[in-house]
Short mmCIF file of C-alpha atoms in Angstrom, two decimals:
data_model
loop_
_atom_site.label_atom_id
_atom_site.label_comp_id
_atom_site.label_asym_id
_atom_site.label_seq_id
_atom_site.Cartn_x
_atom_site.Cartn_y
_atom_site.Cartn_z
CA UNK A 1 108.02 69.27 -11.87
CA UNK A 2 110.94 69.22 -9.58
CA UNK A 3 112.08 72.41 -7.75
CA UNK A 4 115.20 73.92 -9.17
CA UNK A 5 118.18 74.03 -6.82
CA UNK A 6 117.97 77.71 -6.29
CA UNK A 7 114.47 77.26 -5.28
CA UNK A 8 115.09 74.83 -2.32
CA UNK A 9 117.79 76.91 -1.17
CA UNK A 10 115.29 79.83 -0.89
CA UNK A 11 112.72 77.48 0.98
CA UNK A 12 115.26 76.31 3.50
CA UNK A 13 116.61 79.99 4.18
CA UNK A 14 112.98 81.20 4.70
CA UNK A 15 112.39 77.86 7.05
CA UNK A 16 115.79 78.40 8.84
CA UNK A 17 115.30 82.26 9.51
CA UNK A 18 111.69 81.30 10.76
CA UNK A 19 112.99 78.69 13.15
CA UNK A 20 115.37 80.87 14.67
CA UNK A 21 113.02 83.67 15.43
CA UNK A 22 111.14 80.91 17.13
CA UNK A 23 114.04 79.89 19.08
CA UNK A 24 114.71 83.54 20.42
CA UNK A 25 113.07 83.89 23.94
CA UNK A 26 110.21 86.67 24.29
CA UNK A 27 110.76 89.88 26.38
CA UNK A 28 108.60 87.74 29.12
CA UNK A 29 110.85 84.97 29.07
CA UNK A 30 113.88 87.06 29.19
CA UNK A 31 112.79 88.58 32.03
CA UNK A 32 112.04 85.47 34.06
CA UNK A 33 115.40 83.92 33.01
CA UNK A 34 117.28 86.89 34.21
CA UNK A 35 115.54 87.03 37.13
CA UNK A 36 115.98 83.41 37.76
CA UNK A 37 120.01 84.10 37.08
CA UNK A 38 119.98 86.43 40.11
CA UNK A 39 120.34 89.10 37.39
CA UNK A 40 117.88 91.80 38.88
CA UNK A 41 119.32 94.77 37.50
CA UNK A 42 119.28 93.13 34.24
CA UNK A 43 115.86 91.96 34.36
CA UNK A 44 114.40 95.47 35.81
CA UNK A 45 115.80 96.85 32.68
CA UNK A 46 114.58 94.73 30.17
CA UNK A 47 111.14 94.60 31.62
CA UNK A 48 110.94 98.33 32.07
CA UNK A 49 111.93 99.24 28.58
CA UNK A 50 109.51 96.91 27.19
CA UNK A 51 106.81 98.14 29.28
CA UNK A 52 107.80 101.46 27.96
CA UNK A 53 107.49 100.56 24.82
CA UNK A 54 103.89 99.61 25.15
CA UNK A 55 104.37 95.63 26.06
CA UNK A 56 101.56 95.40 28.33
CA UNK A 57 101.63 91.52 28.50
CA UNK A 58 99.80 90.45 31.54
CA UNK A 59 102.70 88.31 32.68
CA UNK A 60 105.09 91.08 31.79
CA UNK A 61 103.38 93.65 33.62
CA UNK A 62 103.24 91.27 36.70
CA UNK A 63 107.16 90.75 36.49
CA UNK A 64 107.52 94.42 36.26
CA UNK A 65 105.62 95.06 39.28
CA UNK A 66 107.49 92.82 41.30
CA UNK A 67 110.91 93.64 40.06
CA UNK A 68 110.50 97.45 40.36
CA UNK A 69 108.80 97.15 43.68
CA UNK A 70 111.92 95.09 45.12
CA UNK A 71 114.95 96.78 43.52
CA UNK A 72 113.76 98.98 40.72
CA UNK A 73 111.49 102.23 40.28
CA UNK A 74 108.78 102.63 42.29
CA UNK A 75 106.93 104.99 39.81
CA UNK A 76 107.15 102.45 37.34
CA UNK A 77 105.86 99.43 39.71
CA UNK A 78 102.84 101.77 40.27
CA UNK A 79 102.38 102.25 36.59
CA UNK A 80 102.53 98.82 35.99
CA UNK A 81 99.66 98.12 38.74
CA UNK A 82 97.57 100.72 37.39
CA UNK A 83 97.94 99.52 33.64
CA UNK A 84 97.35 95.80 34.59
CA UNK A 85 94.36 96.32 36.60
CA UNK A 86 92.86 99.06 33.92
CA UNK A 87 92.47 95.94 31.93
CA UNK A 88 92.01 93.18 34.99
CA UNK A 89 90.36 95.20 37.62
CA UNK A 90 89.20 92.29 39.52
CA UNK A 91 92.69 90.14 39.56
CA UNK A 92 92.92 89.25 43.41
CA UNK A 93 96.45 88.69 43.05
CA UNK A 94 97.50 91.91 41.65
CA UNK A 95 95.23 93.48 44.18
CA UNK A 96 96.95 91.80 46.50
CA UNK A 97 100.28 93.07 45.69
CA UNK A 98 98.77 96.37 45.11
CA UNK A 99 97.65 96.52 48.70
CA UNK A 100 101.29 95.61 49.45
CA UNK A 101 102.98 97.99 47.30
CA UNK A 102 100.85 100.97 48.63
CA UNK A 103 101.26 99.81 52.27
CA UNK A 104 104.97 99.82 51.87
CA UNK A 105 105.01 102.89 50.25
CA UNK A 106 102.18 104.61 52.70
CA UNK A 107 100.10 105.88 50.17
CA UNK A 108 97.01 105.88 52.57
CA UNK A 109 94.59 107.25 49.81
CA UNK A 110 95.67 104.34 47.31
CA UNK A 111 95.52 101.78 50.14
CA UNK A 112 92.29 102.48 51.26
CA UNK A 113 91.02 102.64 47.52
CA UNK A 114 92.61 99.40 46.72
CA UNK A 115 91.52 97.34 49.92
CA UNK A 116 87.86 98.28 49.14
CA UNK A 117 88.30 96.88 45.77
CA UNK A 118 89.84 94.03 46.89
CA UNK A 119 87.16 93.49 49.66
CA UNK A 120 84.37 93.93 46.84
CA UNK A 121 86.00 91.05 45.02
CA UNK A 122 86.83 88.51 47.65
CA UNK A 123 85.33 89.65 51.13
CA UNK A 124 88.68 88.65 52.52
CA UNK A 125 88.77 88.72 56.42
CA UNK A 126 92.38 89.83 56.82
CA UNK A 127 91.65 92.90 54.31
CA UNK A 128 88.38 93.88 56.11
CA UNK A 129 90.25 93.89 59.38
CA UNK A 130 92.93 96.17 57.55
CA UNK A 131 90.83 98.44 56.36
CA UNK A 132 88.80 98.84 59.19
CA UNK A 133 91.98 99.57 61.47
CA UNK A 134 92.80 102.11 58.63
CA UNK A 135 89.30 103.90 58.94
CA UNK A 136 89.81 104.00 62.40
CA UNK A 137 93.40 105.19 62.77
CA UNK A 138 92.55 108.13 60.47
CA UNK A 139 89.26 108.89 62.10
CA UNK A 140 86.93 107.93 59.55
CA UNK A 141 84.61 106.64 62.03
CA UNK A 142 81.58 106.66 59.88
CA UNK A 143 83.20 104.52 57.18
CA UNK A 144 84.78 102.17 59.72
CA UNK A 145 81.29 101.37 61.36
CA UNK A 146 79.55 100.77 57.79
CA UNK A 147 82.48 98.55 56.64
CA UNK A 148 82.22 96.65 60.02
CA UNK A 149 78.36 96.57 60.01
CA UNK A 150 78.34 95.36 56.51
CA UNK A 151 80.28 92.18 57.39
CA UNK A 152 78.46 91.73 61.04
CA UNK A 153 77.33 88.06 60.18
CA UNK A 154 80.52 87.07 59.20
CA UNK A 155 83.56 85.66 61.70
CA UNK A 156 85.38 89.15 62.32
CA UNK A 157 88.18 89.19 64.46
CA UNK A 158 87.60 89.34 68.25
CA UNK A 159 88.27 93.07 68.49
CA UNK A 160 86.82 93.98 65.75
CA UNK A 161 83.31 92.54 66.98
CA UNK A 162 83.85 93.95 70.21
CA UNK A 163 84.32 97.70 68.57
CA UNK A 164 81.14 96.74 66.25
CA UNK A 165 79.23 95.81 69.30
CA UNK A 166 80.52 99.11 71.18
CA UNK A 167 79.50 101.06 67.87
CA UNK A 168 76.12 99.25 68.01
CA UNK A 169 75.38 99.96 71.52
CA UNK A 170 76.13 103.59 70.80
CA UNK A 171 73.71 103.65 68.03
CA UNK A 172 71.17 101.76 70.21
CA UNK A 173 70.83 99.01 67.82
CA UNK A 174 70.95 96.46 70.83
CA UNK A 175 69.70 93.41 68.91
CA UNK A 176 72.12 93.41 66.34
CA UNK A 177 74.91 94.39 69.29
CA UNK A 178 73.78 91.30 71.14
CA UNK A 179 73.96 88.82 67.95
CA UNK A 180 77.81 90.45 67.11
CA UNK A 181 78.81 89.80 70.52
CA UNK A 182 77.55 86.64 71.37
CA UNK A 183 80.00 85.10 68.86
CA UNK A 184 83.19 86.38 70.61
CA UNK A 185 82.09 87.07 74.27
CA UNK A 186 83.58 83.56 74.92
CA UNK A 187 87.02 84.29 73.66
CA UNK A 188 89.46 84.56 76.24
CA UNK A 189 91.80 88.01 76.57
CA UNK A 190 91.75 91.34 77.91
CA UNK A 191 88.84 92.60 76.12
CA UNK A 192 86.64 89.47 77.69
CA UNK A 193 84.99 91.49 80.52
CA UNK A 194 84.36 94.56 77.91
CA UNK A 195 82.48 92.40 75.68
CA UNK A 196 80.45 90.52 78.28
CA UNK A 197 79.53 93.74 79.57
CA UNK A 198 78.27 95.41 76.41
CA UNK A 199 76.37 92.15 75.70
CA UNK A 200 74.65 92.12 78.91
CA UNK A 201 73.53 95.67 78.34
CA UNK A 202 72.25 94.93 74.83
CA UNK A 203 70.32 92.01 76.77
CA UNK A 204 68.92 94.19 79.65
CA UNK A 205 67.99 96.80 76.86
CA UNK A 206 65.95 94.54 74.86
CA UNK A 207 64.06 93.07 77.89
CA UNK A 208 66.08 89.64 78.48
CA UNK A 209 66.33 90.13 81.94
CA UNK A 210 66.34 86.31 83.17
CA UNK A 211 68.59 85.35 79.89
CA UNK A 212 70.89 88.16 81.16
CA UNK A 213 70.82 86.96 84.94
CA UNK A 214 71.46 83.36 83.68
CA UNK A 215 74.38 84.05 81.66
CA UNK A 216 76.09 86.08 83.81
CA UNK A 217 75.58 83.29 86.43
CA UNK A 218 77.60 80.83 84.10
CA UNK A 219 80.50 83.44 83.95
CA UNK A 220 80.33 83.15 87.94
CA UNK A 221 80.80 79.25 87.34
CA UNK A 222 83.78 79.89 85.42
CA UNK A 223 85.91 82.79 85.91
CA UNK A 224 83.87 86.19 87.02
CA UNK A 225 85.10 87.67 89.82
CA UNK A 226 82.61 88.94 92.33
CA UNK A 227 83.48 92.70 92.13
CA UNK A 228 82.89 92.31 88.48
CA UNK A 229 79.73 90.55 88.93
CA UNK A 230 78.58 93.67 90.74
CA UNK A 231 78.64 95.57 87.46
CA UNK A 232 76.05 93.27 86.08
CA UNK A 233 73.98 93.44 89.45
CA UNK A 234 73.56 96.91 89.32
CA UNK A 235 72.87 96.96 85.77
CA UNK A 236 69.71 95.14 86.64
CA UNK A 237 68.72 96.99 89.40
CA UNK A 238 69.03 100.43 87.48
CA UNK A 239 66.70 98.77 84.89
CA UNK A 240 64.11 98.05 87.72
CA UNK A 241 64.80 93.99 87.28
CA UNK A 242 65.05 93.57 91.18
CA UNK A 243 64.32 89.68 91.31
CA UNK A 244 66.96 88.86 88.63
CA UNK A 245 69.39 91.12 90.42
CA UNK A 246 68.93 89.16 93.60
CA UNK A 247 69.16 85.72 91.70
CA UNK A 248 72.42 87.10 90.40
CA UNK A 249 73.93 88.29 93.50
CA UNK A 250 72.86 85.28 95.68
CA UNK A 251 74.95 83.27 92.85
CA UNK A 252 78.34 84.30 95.04
CA UNK A 253 79.91 81.28 96.41
CA UNK A 254 79.01 80.73 99.97
CA UNK A 255 82.29 81.53 102.03
CA UNK A 256 83.25 84.78 99.88
CA UNK A 257 82.27 86.70 102.74
CA UNK A 258 84.06 89.77 101.96
CA UNK A 259 82.88 89.74 98.64
CA UNK A 260 79.58 89.33 99.40
CA UNK A 261 79.58 92.07 101.88
CA UNK A 262 80.92 94.58 99.45
CA UNK A 263 78.27 93.39 96.81
CA UNK A 264 75.54 94.00 99.33
CA UNK A 265 76.47 97.09 100.18
CA UNK A 266 76.62 98.29 96.56
CA UNK A 267 73.54 97.28 95.82
CA UNK A 268 71.87 98.67 98.79
CA UNK A 269 73.15 102.21 97.96
CA UNK A 270 72.06 101.91 94.72
CA UNK A 271 68.97 100.19 94.84
CA UNK A 272 67.79 100.63 98.39
CA UNK A 273 67.69 98.89 101.55
CA UNK A 274 65.02 96.44 100.60
CA UNK A 275 66.70 95.03 97.87
CA UNK A 276 69.97 94.71 100.13
CA UNK A 277 67.55 92.71 102.78
CA UNK A 278 66.67 90.38 99.70
CA UNK A 279 70.05 89.74 98.91
CA UNK A 280 71.05 88.98 102.33
CA UNK A 281 67.89 86.78 102.93
CA UNK A 282 69.24 84.71 100.38
CA UNK A 283 72.67 84.46 101.56
CA UNK A 284 70.99 83.78 105.08
CA UNK A 285 68.76 80.75 103.50
CA UNK A 286 72.16 78.36 103.44
CA UNK A 287 74.56 80.07 105.39
CA UNK A 288 76.09 78.59 108.86
CA UNK A 289 76.17 80.66 112.08
CA UNK A 290 79.26 82.92 111.39
CA UNK A 291 77.82 83.95 108.22
CA UNK A 292 74.42 84.64 109.00
CA UNK A 293 75.83 86.91 111.82
CA UNK A 294 78.15 89.07 109.33
CA UNK A 295 74.89 89.40 107.18
CA UNK A 296 72.69 90.51 109.43
CA UNK A 297 75.60 93.14 110.69
CA UNK A 298 75.94 94.01 107.10
CA UNK A 299 72.20 94.71 106.84
CA UNK A 300 72.29 96.79 110.05
CA UNK A 301 75.38 98.76 109.13
CA UNK A 302 73.82 99.66 105.77
CA UNK A 303 70.37 100.57 107.29
CA UNK A 304 72.22 102.84 109.61
CA UNK A 305 74.75 104.51 107.31
CA UNK A 306 71.82 105.36 104.88
CA UNK A 307 69.72 107.02 107.66
CA UNK A 308 67.36 103.81 107.92
CA UNK A 309 67.95 102.29 111.46
CA UNK A 310 64.28 103.16 112.08
CA UNK A 311 63.36 100.64 109.22
CA UNK A 312 65.32 97.76 111.31
CA UNK A 313 63.72 98.90 114.24
CA UNK A 314 60.38 98.60 113.00
CA UNK A 315 61.34 94.88 111.58
CA UNK A 316 62.35 94.09 115.09
CA UNK A 317 59.04 95.15 116.27
CA UNK A 318 57.29 93.21 113.85
CA UNK A 319 58.99 90.17 114.48
CA UNK A 320 58.79 90.17 118.25
CA UNK A 321 54.64 90.78 117.93
CA UNK A 322 54.56 88.11 115.02
CA UNK A 323 51.69 88.21 112.79
CA UNK A 324 51.12 87.36 108.81
CA UNK A 325 54.44 88.57 107.04
CA UNK A 326 56.05 89.41 109.91
CA UNK A 327 59.90 89.08 110.26
CA UNK A 328 61.15 85.86 111.87
CA UNK A 329 61.71 86.33 115.93
CA UNK A 330 65.04 84.66 115.57
CA UNK A 331 65.72 87.06 113.02
CA UNK A 332 64.48 90.04 115.03
CA UNK A 333 66.18 89.14 117.78
CA UNK A 334 69.60 88.98 115.70
CA UNK A 335 68.66 92.36 114.02
CA UNK A 336 68.10 93.69 117.87
CA UNK A 337 71.53 92.18 118.74
CA UNK A 338 73.38 93.83 115.72
CA UNK A 339 72.00 97.33 116.72
CA UNK A 340 72.95 96.87 120.12
CA UNK A 341 76.27 96.01 119.09
CA UNK A 342 76.64 99.01 116.67
CA UNK A 343 75.37 101.65 118.62
CA UNK A 344 74.68 100.40 122.41
CA UNK A 345 72.37 100.07 124.78
CA UNK A 346 70.23 103.23 123.66
CA UNK A 347 69.61 101.91 120.18
CA UNK A 348 67.28 98.99 121.66
CA UNK A 349 66.11 100.63 124.74
CA UNK A 350 62.83 101.09 123.64
CA UNK A 351 62.32 97.64 122.71
CA UNK A 352 63.80 95.91 125.64
CA UNK A 353 60.70 95.24 127.61
CA UNK A 354 59.64 93.02 124.64
CA UNK A 355 62.65 91.13 124.38
CA UNK A 356 61.63 88.29 126.71
CA UNK A 357 63.82 85.43 128.19
CA UNK A 358 62.00 83.31 125.46
CA UNK A 359 63.33 85.65 122.63
CA UNK A 360 66.57 86.13 123.97
CA UNK A 361 67.14 82.35 123.68
CA UNK A 362 67.67 82.78 120.08
CA UNK A 363 70.79 84.79 121.09
CA UNK A 364 71.93 83.74 124.28
CA UNK A 365 75.06 85.69 124.03
CA UNK A 366 72.45 89.24 123.25
CA UNK A 367 70.93 88.24 126.36
CA UNK A 368 73.90 87.80 128.73
CA UNK A 369 75.29 90.84 127.54
CA UNK A 370 72.01 92.88 128.25
CA UNK A 371 71.95 91.23 131.92
CA UNK A 372 75.51 92.38 132.39
CA UNK A 373 74.73 95.91 131.17
CA UNK A 374 71.60 95.82 133.57
CA UNK A 375 73.84 94.15 136.46
CA UNK A 376 71.52 91.27 136.64
CA UNK A 377 73.45 88.40 137.82
CA UNK A 378 71.25 85.52 137.75
CA UNK A 379 70.26 86.34 134.27
CA UNK A 380 73.83 86.66 133.19
CA UNK A 381 74.53 83.30 134.80
CA UNK A 382 71.56 81.74 132.98
CA UNK A 383 72.17 83.01 129.28
CA UNK A 384 75.82 82.22 129.47
CA UNK A 385 75.13 78.54 130.72
CA UNK A 386 72.71 78.30 127.78
CA UNK A 387 75.06 79.68 125.22
CA UNK A 388 76.56 76.82 122.62
CA UNK A 389 80.26 77.41 123.05
CA UNK A 390 81.07 75.17 120.00
CA UNK A 391 79.08 77.56 117.52
CA UNK A 392 80.98 80.79 118.90
CA UNK A 393 83.11 82.80 116.82
CA UNK A 394 86.58 83.63 117.79
CA UNK A 395 85.30 87.26 119.10
CA UNK A 396 82.32 85.91 120.77
CA UNK A 397 84.24 83.36 122.63
CA UNK A 398 86.54 85.88 124.01
CA UNK A 399 83.45 87.99 124.94
CA UNK A 400 82.09 84.88 126.32
CA UNK A 401 84.92 84.36 128.71
CA UNK A 402 85.21 88.01 129.80
CA UNK A 403 81.48 87.40 131.00
CA UNK A 404 81.83 84.11 132.62
CA UNK A 405 84.87 85.00 134.52
CA UNK A 406 83.07 87.57 136.24
CA UNK A 407 79.70 85.72 136.71
CA UNK A 408 81.10 82.39 137.70
CA UNK A 409 83.39 81.19 140.70
CA UNK A 410 86.83 79.59 139.35
CA UNK A 411 85.48 76.14 140.45
CA UNK A 412 82.19 76.42 138.67
CA UNK A 413 84.02 77.95 135.73
CA UNK A 414 86.73 75.37 135.28
CA UNK A 415 83.94 72.32 135.75
CA UNK A 416 81.96 74.06 132.95
CA UNK A 417 84.67 74.24 130.79
CA UNK A 418 86.83 71.09 131.48
CA UNK A 419 83.36 69.24 130.84
CA UNK A 420 83.25 70.49 127.31
CA UNK A 421 86.79 70.02 126.86
CA UNK A 422 86.87 66.47 127.57
CA UNK A 423 83.74 65.88 125.02
CA UNK A 424 85.44 67.83 122.28
CA UNK A 425 83.00 70.99 122.44
CA UNK A 426 85.43 73.51 123.86
CA UNK A 427 86.46 76.41 120.83
CA UNK A 428 90.09 76.95 120.99
CA UNK A 429 89.76 80.31 121.47
CA UNK A 430 88.23 79.21 125.24
CA UNK A 431 91.12 77.04 125.97
CA UNK A 432 93.28 80.09 127.74
CA UNK A 433 90.25 80.72 129.71
CA UNK A 434 90.06 77.12 130.62
CA UNK A 435 93.86 77.43 131.65
CA UNK A 436 93.10 80.39 133.93
CA UNK A 437 90.36 78.73 135.72
CA UNK A 438 92.16 75.82 136.39
CA UNK A 439 95.07 78.18 137.97
CA UNK A 440 92.32 80.24 139.90
CA UNK A 441 90.62 77.01 141.67
CA UNK A 442 94.05 75.06 142.01
CA UNK A 443 93.14 72.23 140.05
CA UNK A 444 96.09 71.97 137.68
CA UNK A 445 99.22 70.40 138.98
CA UNK A 446 102.19 71.71 136.59
CA UNK A 447 104.85 69.29 138.43
CA UNK A 448 102.58 66.22 137.55
CA UNK A 449 100.99 67.62 134.51
CA UNK A 450 97.26 66.58 135.44
CA UNK A 451 93.97 67.95 136.35
CA UNK A 452 93.34 67.54 139.76
CA UNK A 453 89.83 66.28 140.97
CA UNK A 454 87.00 68.83 140.51
CA UNK A 455 84.42 69.38 143.15
CA UNK A 456 85.29 66.21 145.13
CA UNK A 457 85.92 63.93 142.71
CA UNK A 458 83.59 64.84 139.87
CA UNK A 459 86.15 64.51 137.01
CA UNK A 460 89.34 62.58 137.11
CA UNK A 461 91.64 62.94 134.32
CA UNK A 462 92.64 60.17 132.30
CA UNK A 463 95.93 59.29 131.19
CA UNK A 464 95.25 60.19 127.62
CA UNK A 465 94.05 63.41 128.71
CA UNK A 466 97.09 64.45 130.73
CA UNK A 467 98.37 67.42 128.03
CA UNK A 468 99.22 70.71 129.23
CA UNK A 469 96.64 73.19 127.83
CA UNK A 470 99.05 75.90 126.83
#
C-alpha cells in the first residue's frame, strides 16, 4: 500500500525538523565558537546563563571557569570550579586551574586546601614546593615539616631539602637528616655551606667521625675555604674525635701559612694545647724550614697566651735529656729559640746550662743570639760561620748581618759573603751587607765597577761577575 501524499509531506516535515535541530550547535559549542571568534563577553554571557540554568556539562564548566577567570565574574568562576570538582574531585587539570585561580585571588585557605588535594592526586613536586613555602610564610611550621617529611625520599628542591634537613637536625633525627642532605650537598649556591654544616653535624652525631672527616677533606680539594674548614675541625674537637680533627686540619694545603695559623690557634683555644701540638706536628712533617719556624712560633705563642708556657719548657727539657717518647732534640732547641724570641733571655735562663754547642748546632742563629747576649765573641763567630745563609728567612738574614758586622772584620765579612755570592748561595737580603763590607774593606772600585782582590788575591772578579750589587 502506497503512502498518501499527505503522509509523505508529514514524514518529510518531521525529518527536516529533526535535521534542523541536530544542525543547531549546543551551548558548549556556541561558547567555544564565540570565544574562538574573540567575542569573550558574549561567550561569558551564554556560558554563565547555561550554568545558572543548571547545565553542568564537564566541558561547559571548564569553559565557564576559564572565561570568568579572565574577564567575567570571579564568583561564577569559583562556583563552576566547585561544581566541577564536586562531580570530578580528582581531575588534575581542574585542580591545577583551581590552584591558579585561588592564588590569583589570594584566597589562602582555599589555595592550601586545593594544593593539598592536588598533591594527594599527583604528588607534583612543584605543588609540594608551593604548599611548603605557604606553610612557612604563614607560620604553619608543623604542617610544613609533615609535608616535607612525607616527601623526604623524593627529589625535593635544594632549598626545601636544606630546610627539611635543618628541621630534622632540630628534631635530632640525624639519620634522616643525613639521607636528605646528602642528595643536595653538592648543589652549588649560596646555601651550600649550610648544607655541608648540617650534613657534617648529622654524621658526627651518628658517630661517623672518619666518614665526616673524609668528606670534608674532599670539600677542601674542591672549594672549601680554610676559615670554613675550621668549623668542621672544631665540631670534631667538641665531639671528642681528636684524631679525625687533626687529620682534617692537616688537609690545609702547604703554603697557606696564615690560614694554618688561624686554624691551629682556634683548635688550641677550643681543644687544648696537646691537640694544637698534634696539628702543628702534622704540618711540620713535610714543611720547609720557613714554614716549620712559623709553626713552632705559633705553638709557643699559643702556649704563652693560654698560660701554658711551662708545658713548653717541660717539652724542651725532655728533648734535651732524651729518652723514650721524648721530644726530638732539634724540636726542643727550636722550641727554646721560640721562647727566647718571644720572652727574652729570662725565659730559657734555667735551661741555658743544658743547651750545649752540639744542641745549638740545630739552630745556629739561636746559638749566635745567645753568644751575643752573653758577650762570648768566640762562640758568636763560631755560630755565625756555621749558619747556612741560603736557608735564612729575610728577617733572619737581616739579624745575621747585624751580628756579623759586629763580630767580623770588614775583610773577613767581605770574603765570607763574596764567596757565597759567587757560589749563588747568598740570599738577596744579604746583598746590602756585602756592599757595605766591600765599601768598608775598600774592596770595591766604583770607577772600574770591579771587585778588588780579597786577602791578597784570594778572589779575583771574572768579567761576567763585574756587576754592581746595588
